[in-house]
Amino acid sequence: MNLVEIQGVKKHFGEIHAVDGIDMHVKKGEILGLLGPNGAGKSTTISMIATLLEPTNGTILFMGESIQTNPKRIQEVLGFVPQEIALYPTLTGKENLQFWGRVYGLRSSKLKERISEISQVIGLEERLKDRVDTYSGGMKRRLNIGVALLHKPAFIIMDEPTVGIDPQSRSFILDTVRELRDQGSTVLYTTHYIEEVESLCDRIYIMDHGKIIAEGTKESLTEMIDASEVIRLSVEAVDPMLITTLQELKFVEKAVVEANSIFLTVKENGNHYQSIMNALKESGTELKGMDIQKPSLETVFLHLTGRGLRD
Amino acid sequence: MRTILWLKLRLLKRDYMILVILTAMALLLTGIFGGSMIGKYQPSILVVSEESSLESDRFFELMQTSETFQFEWADQADAIMRVESDEVMAALILPVGFGMDLKSGIAPSISFFQSKDALELMELKNWVRAMVFRMQSDQRMVHFSVENFQGDELGVKVLAEADTHWANKVPVLVHTTTKTTGFFDFYDIKIHYMVGFLLFFSTFSIVFTMADLLQEKKQFTWNRQMISPITKKKILAGNILYSWCLGFMQALVLVGVGGFLFDIDWKAPLAVLLVLGMYILAIAGLGMLITGFVRTLEQLSAITPVILVSFAMLGGCMWPLEIISNPILLFAANLTPHKWALQAVERIVMFDAPIETIGFPILILGTMSLVFFILGLWRFHKHAIS
Ligand SMILES: Nc1ncnc2c1ncn2[C@@H]1O[C@H](COP(=O)(O)OP(=O)(O)O)[C@@H](O)[C@H]1O
Ligand SMILES: [Mg+2]
């Protein structure tokens, strides 16, 4: 049985269809990635899983049981790391850990033990007695994760936990996630960084405009593009006529524009160089550079949405 | 709920000074406002007489029996100056011939000198009219007796007789005052203002401790609490309990220190605290409801004084409800916790009412708390909008 089963879930805020009918599942023991640009509906989706929001439509099952009829079941075993820092700035790191531990039923010696373990994991032992508002951004992020792990949650949801963080803290966090999985937890990891899902996740959902547009392992997703390479052309300015011409070439699967680059997904190996150059010459566009990329999640995303992930 | 209290106490440790300051302010403001309201209740009136006669002296004597006003002799120039500078409310001027007019049965003309209209001046005029009427009646009686029986001594005797007859009676009753005289016999306006202002000023700190919930929403800890196994009901109840505890501690200080500073005998302090306890619960519920309706602390700071002042006014904290006759206002008063708390405390302190008579106000306050809490539960969404 899947740990979480999401069936036909929608969430509408008035006119905004933040989540627009998605089906997803989370398998026990995996790191599942939810990848999508800002505003895709990732936070809304996991807020519904975490019982913070009620779906407008559809059902969410946790261990076979609807989370609406029995929210407590998931609440007790869920460790939720929100996108925002959700801590008490005037309290010390330790007091924050104490409070959130108590919220999950930890008391006295058990609480003490877990606080010392967790502060080791998040590397904050030295600063526990200081107020949180004296912490650096990275330290707050780590404490934000730490308070979610106190009760040894079997299921952990992290919402973009590495946004605005130094590279060191970032790799530290990614290592922590892997460790948690290795200890038997299930992790749902939300991000808009492709490198993170590529290096971290066992399985990936790609989300855009409130819909799941692709699902699979990293390998199966890149295989999805029925092509062996992506050619990137850097130009001074993009001429719409040129795109039409390129799209009409029989070996071009898809032509996508991002800023001053044109990405051509090409069907088969071979030398397409001449036809491309002809098309460029025809439209009078000057080529500034060209390179050939192996398909990656980034190109998968481009292929699927016609947009880059980064704004 | 214990966990929430634990948290709130930790947070309180960081800024308890605000609470101390709010309590001190409540005391101070009660002293200032309550005191100034009482001062107004015995306005000074000057009496100027352009002649020196038995009649003018007697008029002054009679005027002085008023419980509402204080009278003082003055000369004309002095009176005009003091009225103009608003030091006194008005001056009465008895013209030359005042005594003669009275003796000959003609209505004497008394001039009023006032700088502005005030409700109290109506009362003053009624009082003057009543006393003049009394003097005229007495005079008529004296005339009648003296003319029929002769002899000066007799006249004085009859006048003395008449005085005993009039004693403790107001010869002319103005309708509006008759309605309330009975009440005001017991009514201690000083206690009313003190209790009213204590009730009013103590609401601010209670509402503002409930506003911590907005802070929780802003820093997203609210969302985090909502997805924890603790239910929303328990979290809100924990917050109310905390507000209540602080509010009650404040009430203890206000009752203790306030009673001492303003010289109020609470009669049954435990009963007073019982009423205050229920009142604080209702106000905490109200605070939670207000907090549920606004989005930011700025909005809360803008709307809270308006709501609290109107509730206090409607509920009779500013002036006694007994002087209000508008049925709409009187009905609206019933919807404020202030009215019921004030009524119950006044019953205890002024009228020595048996403790059972405060049961009904307490029941009403309890019901209000419950209604506010249920509405608040409905207003507090799980998901704070970012
Ligand atoms: N409470 C809300 N009210 C109205 N619109 C919202 C609310 N929460 C999210 N949205 C909208 O829903 C869409 C998806 O948002 P979100 O789930 O936060 O995306 P992501 O986490 O992928 O960046 C966005 O367009 C956002 O503006
Ligand atoms: Mg998000």
XYZ file of C-alpha atoms and ligand atoms in Angstrom:
725
model
C 0.000 0.000 0.000
C 1.208 3.494 -0.787
C 1.838 5.749 2.173
C -0.053 8.616 0.583
C -2.568 8.453 -2.221
C -3.829 11.643 -3.857
C -6.822 11.297 -6.137
C -8.251 14.031 -8.332
C -7.329 16.787 -5.897
C -8.134 20.400 -6.700
C -7.676 23.571 -4.707
C -9.239 26.783 -5.934
C -8.804 30.189 -4.300
C -11.673 31.999 -5.961
C -10.624 32.354 -9.564
C -7.148 30.959 -9.001
C -6.846 27.267 -9.680
C -3.763 26.717 -7.555
C -4.054 22.940 -7.835
C -6.104 21.771 -10.740
C -6.831 18.074 -10.480
C -3.790 16.020 -9.598
C -3.140 12.344 -8.936
C -0.026 11.428 -6.984
C 1.214 8.810 -4.639
C 4.053 8.536 -2.156
C 5.722 5.162 -1.628
C 7.027 4.149 1.746
C 10.753 4.756 2.183
C 11.405 6.894 -0.881
C 12.548 10.441 -1.413
C 9.918 11.846 -3.682
C 10.647 15.079 -5.504
C 7.990 17.621 -6.403
C 9.561 19.925 -8.949
C 8.041 23.033 -10.422
C 8.543 26.757 -10.928
C 7.270 29.357 -8.466
C 3.489 29.446 -8.386
C 3.152 25.913 -9.781
C 1.040 24.848 -6.813
C 3.619 22.829 -4.879
C 3.068 24.492 -1.502
C -0.685 24.309 -1.913
C -0.440 20.598 -2.672
C 1.637 19.735 0.355
C -0.435 22.035 2.577
C -3.384 19.849 1.711
C -1.437 16.689 2.500
C -0.396 18.221 5.822
C -4.074 18.980 6.725
C -3.487 22.734 6.681
C -5.789 23.266 3.707
C -8.914 21.390 2.699
C -9.063 20.318 -0.938
C -11.823 21.884 -3.008
C -12.212 18.503 -4.671
C -10.787 15.004 -4.473
C -9.428 12.814 -1.708
C -6.136 12.312 0.051
C -5.516 8.986 1.749
C -2.847 8.369 4.346
C -2.226 4.666 4.893
C -5.516 3.965 3.205
C -7.545 6.337 5.338
C -8.897 9.755 4.376
C -6.971 12.527 6.128
C -10.128 14.583 6.374
C -11.948 12.011 8.460
C -8.903 11.211 10.561
C -6.409 14.078 10.457
C -4.737 13.010 13.684
C -3.329 9.871 12.092
C -1.070 11.787 9.710
C -0.497 14.739 12.064
C 1.168 12.538 14.646
C 3.772 11.032 12.325
C 4.327 13.989 10.019
C 7.360 16.225 10.180
C 6.613 19.356 8.194
C 9.261 21.859 7.178
C 7.458 24.903 5.831
C 8.803 27.150 3.126
C 8.800 30.041 5.593
C 10.786 30.176 8.812
C 8.152 29.284 11.377
C 9.896 29.865 14.707
C 9.605 32.161 17.715
C 12.280 34.792 17.120
C 12.353 36.075 20.708
C 12.883 32.612 22.163
C 16.187 30.767 22.154
C 16.889 27.878 19.809
C 16.513 25.520 22.721
C 13.166 26.959 23.814
C 11.895 26.590 20.269
C 12.937 22.948 20.227
C 11.366 22.447 23.656
C 8.062 23.921 22.604
C 7.696 22.040 19.335
C 8.821 18.832 21.038
C 6.090 19.302 23.634
C 3.550 19.918 20.922
C 4.335 16.407 19.690
C 4.034 14.928 23.160
C 7.699 14.741 24.144
C 8.428 15.436 27.813
C 11.296 15.616 30.304
C 14.194 13.214 29.691
C 12.936 12.027 26.302
C 12.629 15.616 25.148
C 16.077 16.472 26.443
C 17.594 13.491 24.687
C 15.966 14.328 21.358
C 16.970 17.984 21.599
C 20.613 17.073 22.037
C 20.436 14.566 19.159
C 18.716 16.985 16.821
C 20.930 19.931 17.644
C 23.836 17.721 16.657
C 22.151 16.803 13.377
C 21.491 20.437 12.499
C 24.832 21.592 13.881
C 23.484 24.165 16.319
C 24.754 22.818 19.641
C 26.892 25.889 20.215
C 24.129 28.392 19.665
C 21.176 26.732 21.423
C 21.110 29.292 24.236
C 20.943 32.251 21.888
C 17.794 33.919 20.707
C 16.700 32.889 17.236
C 16.616 36.485 16.011
C 20.395 36.559 16.418
C 20.838 33.595 14.042
C 22.005 33.801 10.441
C 19.633 32.836 7.632
C 21.244 29.415 7.255
C 21.009 28.700 10.983
C 17.337 29.605 11.041
C 16.724 27.300 8.093
C 18.469 24.460 9.895
C 16.521 25.040 13.100
C 13.340 25.230 11.019
C 14.149 21.703 9.839
C 15.262 20.546 13.269
C 11.983 21.312 15.030
C 10.198 19.148 12.465
C 12.382 16.138 13.194
C 12.152 15.983 17.000
C 9.425 13.377 17.171
C 11.185 11.037 14.708
C 8.553 11.475 12.046
C 7.982 8.541 9.714
C 6.888 10.908 6.973
C 8.672 14.191 6.309
C 7.574 16.958 3.986
C 10.042 19.694 3.133
C 8.972 22.774 1.218
C 11.914 24.370 -0.572
C 14.172 24.073 2.464
C 17.257 25.354 0.669
C 15.963 28.664 -0.657
C 18.309 31.542 0.085
C 20.921 29.522 1.843
C 24.716 29.267 1.604
C 26.108 26.300 -0.405
C 27.563 24.704 2.706
C 24.267 24.630 4.603
C 22.606 23.439 1.452
C 24.709 20.305 0.995
C 24.379 19.749 4.721
C 20.607 19.732 4.378
C 20.663 17.429 1.366
C 22.850 14.973 3.273
C 20.419 15.093 6.174
C 17.548 14.204 3.867
C 19.433 11.178 2.520
C 20.236 10.066 6.048
C 16.601 10.323 7.053
C 15.611 8.134 4.136
C 18.316 5.617 5.022
C 16.925 5.456 8.560
C 13.561 4.449 7.135
C 11.661 7.729 6.824
C 9.727 8.713 3.747
C 10.475 12.183 2.394
C 8.454 14.425 0.096
C 10.817 17.111 -1.120
C 9.613 20.225 -2.899
C 11.941 22.425 -4.889
C 12.448 24.445 -8.004
C 16.142 23.498 -8.210
C 16.626 20.773 -10.786
C 20.048 19.788 -9.456
C 18.488 18.960 -6.112
C 15.919 16.522 -7.425
C 18.483 15.073 -9.798
C 20.911 14.261 -7.037
C 18.418 13.464 -4.287
C 15.141 11.986 -5.407
C 14.189 8.414 -6.141
C 11.119 9.510 -8.016
C 9.947 12.845 -9.350
C 6.718 14.651 -10.171
C 6.939 17.720 -12.326
C 4.251 20.258 -11.655
C 3.202 23.352 -13.581
C 0.094 25.550 -13.479
C -1.522 23.337 -10.867
C -1.119 20.163 -12.885
C 1.255 17.213 -12.787
C 2.832 17.245 -16.214
C 5.244 14.334 -15.817
C 6.188 11.635 -13.397
C 8.907 9.018 -13.091
C 12.516 8.423 -12.147
C 15.115 10.801 -13.449
C 16.055 8.236 -16.108
C 12.537 7.506 -17.237
C 11.806 11.202 -17.474
C 14.774 11.955 -19.678
C 13.927 8.977 -21.827
C 10.542 10.528 -22.300
C 12.025 12.958 -24.716
C 12.301 10.834 -27.781
C 15.595 12.358 -28.811
C 19.204 12.004 -28.030
C 20.184 15.601 -27.856
C 19.213 19.197 -27.458
C 20.918 21.869 -29.519
C 21.119 25.303 -28.026
C 21.536 28.292 -30.288
C 22.504 31.634 -28.813
C 21.356 34.553 -30.914
C 21.272 38.328 -30.718
C 17.489 38.547 -31.051
C 14.876 35.913 -31.660
C 12.911 36.210 -34.895
C 9.534 34.450 -34.704
C 9.753 33.575 -38.384
C 12.977 31.711 -37.663
C 11.258 29.562 -35.046
C 8.555 28.600 -37.513
C 11.155 27.653 -40.085
C 13.116 25.613 -37.562
C 10.002 23.830 -36.364
C 9.249 22.827 -39.926
C 12.572 20.998 -40.268
C 11.725 17.316 -40.198
C 14.334 16.267 -37.617
C 13.296 18.986 -35.137
C 10.928 17.689 -32.505
C 10.413 20.958 -30.770
C 11.808 24.466 -30.733
C 11.662 26.399 -27.482
C 12.775 29.957 -26.817
C 14.199 31.113 -23.538
C 15.635 34.615 -23.423
C 18.180 34.788 -26.224
C 18.502 31.051 -26.612
C 16.673 28.675 -28.882
C 16.530 25.078 -27.711
C 15.999 22.517 -30.446
C 15.116 19.002 -29.425
C 16.358 16.882 -32.294
C 15.098 13.437 -33.140
C 18.118 11.408 -34.141
C 21.833 11.521 -34.335
C 23.329 12.944 -37.441
C 24.568 16.137 -38.880
C 21.786 18.727 -38.873
C 24.221 21.565 -38.834
C 23.784 22.615 -42.457
C 19.976 22.866 -42.370
C 20.072 24.929 -39.214
C 22.647 27.304 -40.627
C 20.536 27.721 -43.756
C 17.500 28.614 -41.713
C 19.520 31.159 -39.766
C 20.905 32.721 -42.900
C 17.425 32.907 -44.421
C 16.080 34.958 -41.545
C 19.226 37.012 -41.321
C 19.897 36.029 -37.712
C 23.468 36.089 -36.523
C 24.537 33.035 -34.573
C 26.548 33.886 -31.475
C 27.088 30.417 -30.179
C 25.890 26.879 -30.312
C 26.223 23.860 -28.095
C 24.809 20.412 -27.864
C 23.364 19.160 -24.581
C 22.508 15.694 -23.432
C 18.894 15.580 -22.248
C 18.537 16.435 -18.562
C 15.607 17.229 -16.318
C 16.094 20.811 -17.339
C 15.582 19.969 -20.987
C 12.680 17.721 -20.024
C 11.070 20.639 -18.315
C 11.697 22.921 -21.245
C 10.330 20.313 -23.553
C 7.162 19.902 -21.506
C 6.366 23.474 -20.666
C 8.117 25.540 -23.255
C 9.630 27.552 -20.377
C 12.713 27.497 -18.280
C 12.474 26.705 -14.598
C 14.276 29.774 -13.465
C 12.614 33.082 -13.855
C -3.317 23.520 26.502
C -0.507 23.201 29.049
C 1.971 23.316 26.203
C 0.449 26.543 24.906
C 0.594 28.067 28.391
C 4.224 26.984 28.672
C 4.962 28.786 25.424
C 3.060 31.926 26.377
C 4.881 32.224 29.673
C 8.233 31.934 27.908
C 7.182 34.641 25.496
C 5.867 36.760 28.361
C 9.247 36.606 30.063
C 10.591 38.552 27.086
C 8.181 41.444 27.303
C 6.320 41.471 30.569
C 7.076 45.185 30.961
C 4.318 46.059 28.513
C 1.818 44.401 30.789
C 3.080 46.158 33.873
C 2.859 49.436 32.031
C -0.674 48.729 30.807
C -1.807 47.927 34.340
C -0.232 51.060 35.735
C -1.834 53.065 32.945
C -5.230 51.585 33.756
C -4.838 52.740 37.350
C -3.541 56.141 36.404
C -6.206 56.822 33.810
C -8.936 55.618 36.125
C -7.660 58.082 38.689
C -7.553 60.930 36.208
C -10.826 60.320 34.383
C -12.810 58.968 37.312
C -11.582 61.887 39.429
C -12.394 64.569 36.898
C -15.875 63.186 36.369
C -16.578 63.360 40.073
C -15.291 66.929 40.290
C -17.863 68.029 37.754
C -20.647 66.837 39.945
C -20.514 69.781 42.375
C -20.118 72.781 40.113
C -19.621 76.158 41.805
C -22.180 78.907 41.310
C -21.604 82.500 42.367
C -24.317 84.664 43.883
C -24.192 88.439 43.476
C -26.632 90.606 45.352
C -27.130 94.241 44.401
C -28.908 94.900 47.655
C -28.390 93.737 51.179
C -31.634 92.428 52.597
C -33.028 89.715 54.809
C -34.544 88.159 51.708
C -31.320 87.935 49.750
C -29.565 86.296 52.709
C -32.364 83.821 53.049
C -32.256 83.052 49.332
C -28.559 82.259 49.620
C -29.186 80.006 52.595
C -31.848 78.097 50.738
C -29.694 77.732 47.642
C -26.989 76.164 49.724
C -29.186 73.213 50.631
C -28.566 71.890 47.095
C -26.567 68.691 46.838
C -25.693 69.300 43.252
C -24.182 72.766 43.418
C -21.937 74.791 45.629
C -22.807 78.458 46.126
C -20.521 81.316 46.970
C -21.043 85.064 47.433
C -19.198 87.327 45.052
C -19.255 90.895 43.834
C -20.335 91.629 40.316
C -16.975 92.312 38.658
C -15.402 89.279 40.244
C -18.342 87.068 39.217
C -18.204 88.180 35.596
C -14.492 87.548 35.404
C -14.702 84.076 36.941
C -17.564 83.001 34.713
C -15.781 84.262 31.626
C -12.635 82.356 32.502
C -14.752 79.193 33.003
C -13.664 78.904 36.589
C -17.284 78.638 37.674
C -20.291 77.492 35.727
C -22.582 80.473 36.278
C -23.437 83.434 38.472
C -26.850 84.515 39.770
C -27.523 88.212 40.111
C -30.183 89.395 42.571
C -31.261 92.884 41.496
C -32.030 95.886 43.691
C -35.598 95.445 44.902
C -35.355 91.668 45.160
C -36.550 91.722 48.748
C -39.312 94.244 48.052
C -40.619 92.251 45.122
C -40.794 89.113 47.204
C -42.557 90.877 50.042
C -45.130 92.434 47.739
C -45.836 89.157 45.962
C -44.282 90.128 42.646
C -42.066 87.512 40.961
C -38.500 88.770 41.414
C -36.302 88.765 38.361
C -33.022 86.967 38.821
C -30.386 87.243 36.106
C -28.211 84.311 35.077
C -24.761 84.937 33.874
C -23.245 81.976 32.080
C -20.553 81.481 29.462
C -22.009 78.412 27.745
C -24.941 76.089 27.888
C -24.643 73.050 30.077
C -27.081 70.411 31.140
C -26.510 71.349 34.743
C -27.767 74.904 34.174
C -31.242 73.559 33.513
C -31.108 71.925 36.875
C -29.802 75.123 38.434
C -32.666 77.172 37.003
C -35.164 74.667 38.282
C -33.568 74.843 41.664
C -33.697 78.638 41.736
C -37.310 78.618 40.606
C -38.209 76.125 43.309
C -36.552 78.119 46.059
C -38.069 81.407 44.933
C -41.451 79.775 44.872
C -40.880 78.537 48.358
C -39.927 82.005 49.570
C -42.993 83.480 47.925
C -45.281 80.948 49.601
C -43.661 81.574 52.946
C -44.037 85.283 52.456
C -47.699 84.957 51.605
C -48.240 82.947 54.747
C -46.389 85.494 56.847
C -48.422 88.301 55.342
C -51.629 86.489 55.963
C -50.765 85.727 59.578
C -49.372 89.165 60.403
C -52.304 91.024 58.873
C -54.831 88.931 60.730
C -53.179 88.636 64.100
C -50.861 91.652 64.285
C -47.539 91.698 66.093
C -44.029 91.364 64.640
C -42.969 88.501 66.872
C -45.745 86.400 65.515
C -44.526 86.891 61.960
C -41.090 85.544 62.852
C -42.682 82.639 64.684
C -44.865 81.705 61.728
C -41.918 81.849 59.410
C -40.010 79.474 61.678
C -43.045 77.198 61.740
C -43.203 77.217 57.972
C -39.534 76.305 57.762
C -40.041 73.163 59.825
C -42.915 72.313 57.582
C -40.809 72.631 54.451
C -37.841 70.838 55.934
C -36.399 68.148 53.665
C -38.952 68.871 51.002
C -38.396 70.396 47.681
C -41.420 72.642 47.202
C -41.551 72.244 43.469
C -40.560 68.996 41.896
C -39.386 69.082 38.369
C -40.614 65.987 36.610
C -37.272 64.697 35.388
C -35.676 64.869 38.777
C -38.534 63.089 40.552
C -37.921 60.114 38.334
C -34.395 59.717 39.526
C -34.213 61.151 43.014
C -34.940 57.798 44.622
C -32.162 56.173 42.713
C -29.607 58.857 43.300
C -30.184 58.632 47.017
C -28.166 55.415 47.032
C -26.193 55.972 43.950
C -22.567 56.727 44.554
C -21.360 58.390 41.428
C -17.746 58.089 42.502
C -17.885 54.325 42.689
C -19.657 54.251 39.385
C -16.895 56.107 37.605
C -14.120 54.234 39.326
C -15.560 50.826 38.494
C -16.592 51.926 35.026
C -13.169 53.206 34.134
C -11.414 50.210 35.648
C -13.588 47.956 33.497
C -12.894 50.089 30.463
C -9.138 50.500 30.760
C -8.482 46.895 31.696
C -9.969 45.702 28.388
C -7.030 46.972 26.364
C -4.390 44.660 27.747
C -6.729 41.684 27.476
C -7.519 42.325 23.837
C -3.897 42.981 23.043
C -2.731 39.707 24.587
C -5.216 37.930 22.323
C -3.613 39.790 19.455
C -0.516 37.628 19.938
C -2.396 35.264 17.663
C -1.831 37.691 14.811
C 1.866 37.618 15.541
C 1.729 33.809 15.402
C 0.064 34.006 12.014
C 2.598 36.485 10.752
C 5.564 34.379 11.765
C 3.874 31.179 10.470
C 4.053 29.411 13.802
C 0.261 29.398 13.648
C 0.332 27.150 10.566
C 2.825 24.909 12.236
C 0.599 24.550 15.291
C -2.392 23.817 13.088
C -0.805 20.756 11.476
C 0.324 19.391 14.829
C -1.791 16.834 16.708
C -3.075 19.605 19.025
C -6.504 20.738 17.869
C -7.424 24.287 16.956
C -9.958 24.356 19.772
C -7.301 23.535 22.347
C -4.850 26.053 20.946
C -7.389 28.868 21.036
C -8.585 27.798 24.476
C -4.965 27.878 25.657
C -4.590 31.402 24.364
C -7.802 32.516 26.052
C -6.771 30.912 29.306
C -3.479 32.779 29.185
C -5.184 36.097 28.480
C -7.605 35.379 31.247
C -4.840 34.661 33.771
C -3.054 37.893 32.947
C -6.316 39.815 32.944
C -7.249 38.369 36.291
C -3.893 39.216 37.819
C -4.429 42.716 36.554
C -7.892 42.725 38.120
C -6.392 41.660 41.443
C -4.030 44.594 41.281
C -6.776 46.991 40.254
C -9.157 45.824 42.947
C -6.445 45.832 45.593
C -4.468 48.912 44.721
C -7.450 50.703 43.153
C -9.569 50.152 46.229
C -6.826 51.552 48.375
C -5.899 54.494 46.139
C -9.449 55.575 45.363
C -10.868 54.625 48.705
C -13.463 52.147 47.525
C -14.933 49.647 49.962
C -15.586 46.568 47.840
C -17.885 45.077 50.513
C -17.483 41.528 49.173
C -14.165 41.443 47.301
C -14.496 37.768 46.387
C -17.847 38.355 44.721
C -16.377 41.341 42.901
C -13.503 39.173 41.679
C -15.943 36.486 40.587
C -17.778 39.020 38.446
C -14.509 40.403 37.101
C -13.327 36.880 36.295
C -16.351 36.266 34.112
C -16.056 39.715 32.593
C -12.411 39.106 31.670
C -13.349 35.808 30.061
C -15.943 37.567 27.932
C -13.480 40.296 26.975
C -10.841 37.706 26.081
C -13.445 36.039 23.869
C -14.246 39.397 22.320
C -10.530 39.986 21.763
C -10.226 36.653 20.027
C -13.165 37.491 17.808
C -11.752 40.899 16.861
C -8.398 39.234 16.162
C -10.183 36.738 13.945
C -11.669 39.493 11.838
C -8.535 41.515 11.094
C -5.503 40.565 9.096
C -2.711 42.653 10.555
C -1.655 44.161 13.843
C -2.044 47.611 12.303
C -5.685 46.934 11.522
C -6.165 45.637 15.023
C -4.588 48.707 16.586
C -6.872 50.886 14.519
C -10.110 49.097 15.252
C -9.653 48.036 18.880
C -9.935 51.475 20.537
C -13.062 52.217 18.505
C -14.726 48.992 19.561
C -13.635 49.176 23.179
C -14.653 52.802 23.597
C -18.065 52.268 22.020
C -18.674 49.175 24.118
C -17.684 51.067 27.253
C -19.922 54.002 26.346
C -22.868 51.798 25.492
C -22.290 49.650 28.536
C -22.437 52.622 30.871
C -18.786 52.816 31.900
C -18.589 56.485 30.960
C -21.906 57.680 32.347
C -24.607 55.835 34.260
C -27.169 54.058 32.099
C -29.814 55.372 34.495
C -29.628 58.789 32.861
C -30.285 57.335 29.414
C -33.825 57.064 28.110
C -33.315 56.171 24.443
C -34.656 52.607 24.146
C -32.253 51.684 21.346
C -29.235 52.658 23.407
C -30.621 50.863 26.422
C -31.122 47.745 24.363
C -27.633 47.963 22.881
C -26.225 48.226 26.402
C -27.464 44.704 27.070
C -25.173 43.394 24.358
C -22.007 44.626 26.031
C -20.198 42.655 28.737
C -19.481 46.015 30.391
C -23.066 46.638 31.370
C -23.488 43.341 33.146
C -20.182 43.497 34.956
C -20.799 47.070 36.019
C -24.294 46.286 37.177
C -23.143 43.321 39.231
C -20.231 45.158 40.839
C -22.429 48.151 41.645
C -25.037 45.909 43.206
C -22.381 44.453 45.454
C -20.624 47.670 46.353
C -23.403 50.266 46.507
C -26.544 48.435 47.346
C -25.172 45.659 49.522
C -27.245 43.395 47.369
C -27.252 39.741 48.315
C -24.732 37.715 46.356
C -27.546 35.819 44.587
C -28.533 38.933 42.659
C -25.291 38.810 40.704
C -26.082 35.307 39.418
C -27.932 36.590 36.386
C -25.239 39.023 35.194
C -22.670 36.265 35.652
C -24.767 33.882 33.603
C -25.042 36.460 30.833
C -21.281 37.059 30.874
C -20.680 33.314 30.650
C -23.010 33.010 27.696
C -21.286 35.904 25.964
C -17.894 34.244 26.459
C -19.184 31.054 24.915
C -20.708 32.829 21.927
C -17.518 34.832 21.316
C -15.441 31.663 21.538
C -17.604 29.756 19.061
C -17.613 32.661 16.605
C -13.852 32.968 17.040
C -13.375 29.276 16.274
C -15.263 29.798 13.076
C -13.290 32.933 12.170
C -9.871 31.422 12.798
C -8.916 29.543 9.697
C -6.260 26.922 9.916
C -4.299 28.338 7.069
C -2.895 31.796 7.618
C -2.603 33.486 4.265
C 0.930 34.442 3.466
N -4.173 31.500 0.147
C -4.131 31.784 -1.159
N -5.035 32.613 -1.706
C -5.012 32.898 -3.009
N -4.129 32.408 -3.871
C -3.183 31.574 -3.402
C -3.134 31.218 -2.015
N -2.103 30.368 -1.835
C -1.547 30.206 -3.060
N -2.184 30.921 -3.987
C -1.883 30.968 -5.426
O -1.858 29.649 -5.898
C -0.806 29.469 -6.820
C 0.118 28.351 -6.349
O 0.848 28.781 -5.226
P 1.848 27.852 -4.445
O 1.172 26.582 -4.126
O 2.371 28.641 -3.300
O 2.987 27.606 -5.518
P 4.475 27.100 -5.314
O 4.627 26.598 -3.923
O 4.638 26.020 -6.324
O 5.367 28.254 -5.596
C -0.108 30.808 -6.951
O -0.629 31.458 -8.100
C -0.504 31.545 -5.705
O -0.541 32.917 -5.934
Mg 5.894 27.260 -2.488
